Amino acid sequence: MSKLKQGRATAYDVADLAGVSQSAVSRAFTPGASVSREMRQKIMKAADELGYRPNAMARSLITQQTNIVGVAVGNLINPYFASALEELSRQLADADLRMLLFPATYETSITKIIQYQVEALIMLSVPPGPDLVEECKVCRIPIIMFNRSSDDESQACILGDNAAGGRMIAAYLLAGGHQRFAFISAGSQSTASNEREAGYRAYLLEQGIELHHREDAAFSVENAAGAIRKLMLLPQRPDAIFCANDHVAMIAMQVAQSEFGINVGTDISIIGFDDVPQASWPGLSLTTYSQPIAPMVAATLEVVEQLRQGIEPDHMNIVPGSLVARASARRPTQPVRSPSIRG
Amino acid sequence: MSKLKQGRATAYDVADLAGVSQSAVSRAFTPGASVSREMRQKIMKAADELGYRPNAMARSLITQQTNIVGVAVGNLINPYFASALEELSRQLADADLRMLLFPATYETSITKIIQYQVEALIMLSVPPGPDLVEECKVCRIPIIMFNRSSDDESQACILGDNAAGGRMIAAYLLAGGHQRFAFISAGSQSTASNEREAGYRAYLLEQGIELHHREDAAFSVENAAGAIRKLMLLPQRPDAIFCANDHVAMIAMQVAQSEFGINVGTDISIIGFDDVPQASWPGLSLTTYSQPIAPMVAATLEVVEQLRQGIEPDHMNIVPGSLVARASARRPTQPVRSPSIRG
DNA sequence: ATGAAAGCGCTAACAT
DNA sequence: ATGTTAGCGCTTTCAT
């Protein structure tokens, strides 16, 4: 029935060799199916001999589930996204799910990805284009936003606690006795950056303090370096700088130190957001607010599982973080007023 | 024939709606098939109405090609691997190939990945375990090694020019008037590190110079920091340090500067390998030998294409790099003797 | 517990 | 140029 020798061995080949029916082979490879021990052994022996491996495509066709989720990535130079991706690859594998990765900026890609019947789409901190959203709607593929908010109630968002983090950072810097507060944004299209900024400014304002200066570091290292340079050259140089994420903060530290001879942590304070692995490197020691990757990815997988079971997940899933005090910002001598209590 | 309304629309649904045969629908979605303009329009209209998208699983089953390649990743904290992955995602998409990503360290993963009939497996700088190799052999899935050598002639390797790079770095440091040459390895299981070290030592030896000291920075930031600390505390401190890759070199720079107050580039010279994006950051300015990502990924895709066409690719595919002189190593005043000419 | 048969959604001959 | 038919490799009733 099957040619063998050329293509891969099929369940029929195994069945023939073992002298059983093809459906018996299927059962032998299905956990919890009703097969006798001897039958299973006979089949496994034959399968082994032929190097048989079940064909997931054929199985998906009939079971109507592929166990594949699509993942859209953008800028992996930001170590937070790289770490998140790595953790995602592990937790998906743990959950017996496969990951189909594609570059978010390729509009055409999504069409191809959808054809593989992915069960969900995870946007790794990248915005979904309008065509992507439309495609997914038509094909009933749920979109999950990792580290990005969305107004669309149908999209589940997994977020760090941006507002609380922004407030906490303001409180920490204020308690550290700083005077002139600056903010470096990661771009107005970054919802995370915007939410962090809002929390930061809100807390300051509640204490009667206006933001001293604001810069934008969107899109490139050059822009980030330019932003910090502008701050350093201000007639009234800020003494406290909150950078929208660690990636920007690390660039800011480098530039401030190397180009302006500034001792970060004493001359000025720089705080980031994310707590990327590099933040704890010796010599960098970046004070930051954590977005713990393992829990955030775990929350993402929980949403995936809910979706697969037909359960409607929460629209907003906020994973708490905490301030990680290191050397890049002067440590307060007085206790920090908890910023979660407003006013 | 088809229920519709519940699952996704199939080619039959479209055919029914358009009043044509199902194979006509198939042709309408197959580039270069013989369909009249009016027929195609009619079909596309119906397809649009139903939100029909061809099922790649079903297609793969019959065409016997999935257009999927598996990619195994390990440590994405090293920005070289993260950048390579990002570029790979783009070039695969350009080649109309899908990427199934999985964590290399999960032995069980490979079994699952293979079931999706991947057409090749790319190991992104990670060693394939013996079971993985065996599995791939049984299933006739070709293994491609990115940034890693293999003795197995059946595995195509895409490599930077490690030997030439190691030699070039030695020559550059020597021309810079350095005296005591150290090397920090990325671990003995890293073939790239070993090859770079061999080239470095060989050139030095040819000039009658023994390696002053050698350390190992395998596996973790802590080990890398420990390695550079040992070097700094040596009674005879080295003045030239070649780190097996930029990731290690960046850690070394940080530690040397922050913990030992050393001015890298004047007090001592540190050179890395890879030319990761961060190497050119202001303030870091790491001298390094490039492993150009786009060409290396392009070479990888060429191998993939050859494999898909049944052509046996070269076992070794070495992509040339070049020394990128920046500020972390003292620049030679005399011309550098070309190290590619031995002796 | 096992086998026979139907069919998942598609492509690829083969007719016409 | 279009329709008919036969599978791709598997799971899943349904018999037995």
Tab-separated table of N, CA and C in Angstrom, chain A residues 11 13 15 31 60 64 102 111 150 152 156 158 160 177 196 206 225 245 249 253 262 300 311 320:
chain	number	residue	atom	x	y	z
A	11	ALA	N	1.951	5.073	9.259
A	11	ALA	CA	1.315	4.132	10.172
A	11	ALA	C	0.955	2.838	9.443
A	13	ASP	N	2.739	1.416	7.062
A	13	ASP	CA	3.968	0.622	6.986
A	13	ASP	C	4.170	-0.144	8.286
A	15	ALA	N	1.898	-0.896	10.482
A	15	ALA	CA	0.829	-1.883	10.618
A	15	ALA	C	1.158	-3.144	9.820
A	31	PRO	N	-1.803	8.329	23.876
A	31	PRO	CA	-1.794	8.077	25.321
A	31	PRO	C	-3.217	7.817	25.823
A	60	SER	N	-3.317	16.956	12.907
A	60	SER	CA	-3.984	18.244	13.092
A	60	SER	C	-5.208	18.355	12.200
A	64	GLN	N	-8.353	18.868	14.414
A	64	GLN	CA	-8.714	20.289	14.359
A	64	GLN	C	-7.976	21.125	15.387
A	102	PHE	N	7.623	34.766	13.688
A	102	PHE	CA	7.716	35.569	12.466
A	102	PHE	C	7.946	37.036	12.801
A	111	THR	N	-0.377	36.391	6.856
A	111	THR	CA	-1.228	35.567	5.994
A	111	THR	C	-0.716	34.130	5.965
A	150	SER	N	-3.883	47.400	24.855
A	150	SER	CA	-4.736	47.576	23.684
A	150	SER	C	-6.114	48.009	24.137
A	152	ASP	N	-8.672	47.380	22.343
A	152	ASP	CA	-9.546	46.314	21.852
A	152	ASP	C	-9.772	45.281	22.955
A	156	ALA	N	-6.346	40.019	24.802
A	156	ALA	CA	-5.831	39.914	26.165
A	156	ALA	C	-4.448	40.558	26.233
A	158	ILE	N	-0.966	41.185	28.531
A	158	ILE	CA	-0.162	40.813	29.688
A	158	ILE	C	0.842	41.945	29.914
A	160	GLY	N	3.319	44.448	32.710
A	160	GLY	CA	3.927	44.732	33.988
A	160	GLY	C	3.125	45.848	34.642
A	177	GLY	N	16.069	62.701	47.589
A	177	GLY	CA	16.432	64.110	47.677
A	177	GLY	C	16.730	64.775	46.348
A	196	ARG	N	4.123	54.298	32.051
A	196	ARG	CA	5.141	54.546	33.077
A	196	ARG	C	5.308	56.048	33.300
A	206	GLU	N	1.426	65.205	42.324
A	206	GLU	CA	0.750	65.117	43.616
A	206	GLU	C	1.632	65.704	44.727
A	225	ALA	N	20.923	58.085	22.596
A	225	ALA	CA	22.134	58.817	22.959
A	225	ALA	C	21.895	60.318	22.829
A	245	ASN	N	12.801	52.387	29.703
A	245	ASN	CA	13.164	50.983	29.880
A	245	ASN	C	14.676	50.841	30.096
A	249	ALA	N	18.017	53.108	29.381
A	249	ALA	CA	18.785	53.525	30.563
A	249	ALA	C	20.259	53.137	30.437
A	253	MET	N	23.353	55.682	30.574
A	253	MET	CA	24.476	55.563	31.512
A	253	MET	C	25.815	55.647	30.781
A	262	ILE	N	30.404	61.885	33.875
A	262	ILE	CA	29.507	61.891	35.022
A	262	ILE	C	29.560	60.566	35.756
A	300	THR	N	0.943	34.705	30.378
A	300	THR	CA	0.651	34.592	28.940
A	300	THR	C	0.164	33.185	28.609
A	311	ILE	N	-12.444	29.479	27.084
A	311	ILE	CA	-12.736	30.418	28.158
A	311	ILE	C	-12.276	31.816	27.755
A	320	PRO	N	2.579	41.991	38.903
A	320	PRO	CA	3.272	42.953	39.763
A	320	PRO	C	4.788	42.859	39.636
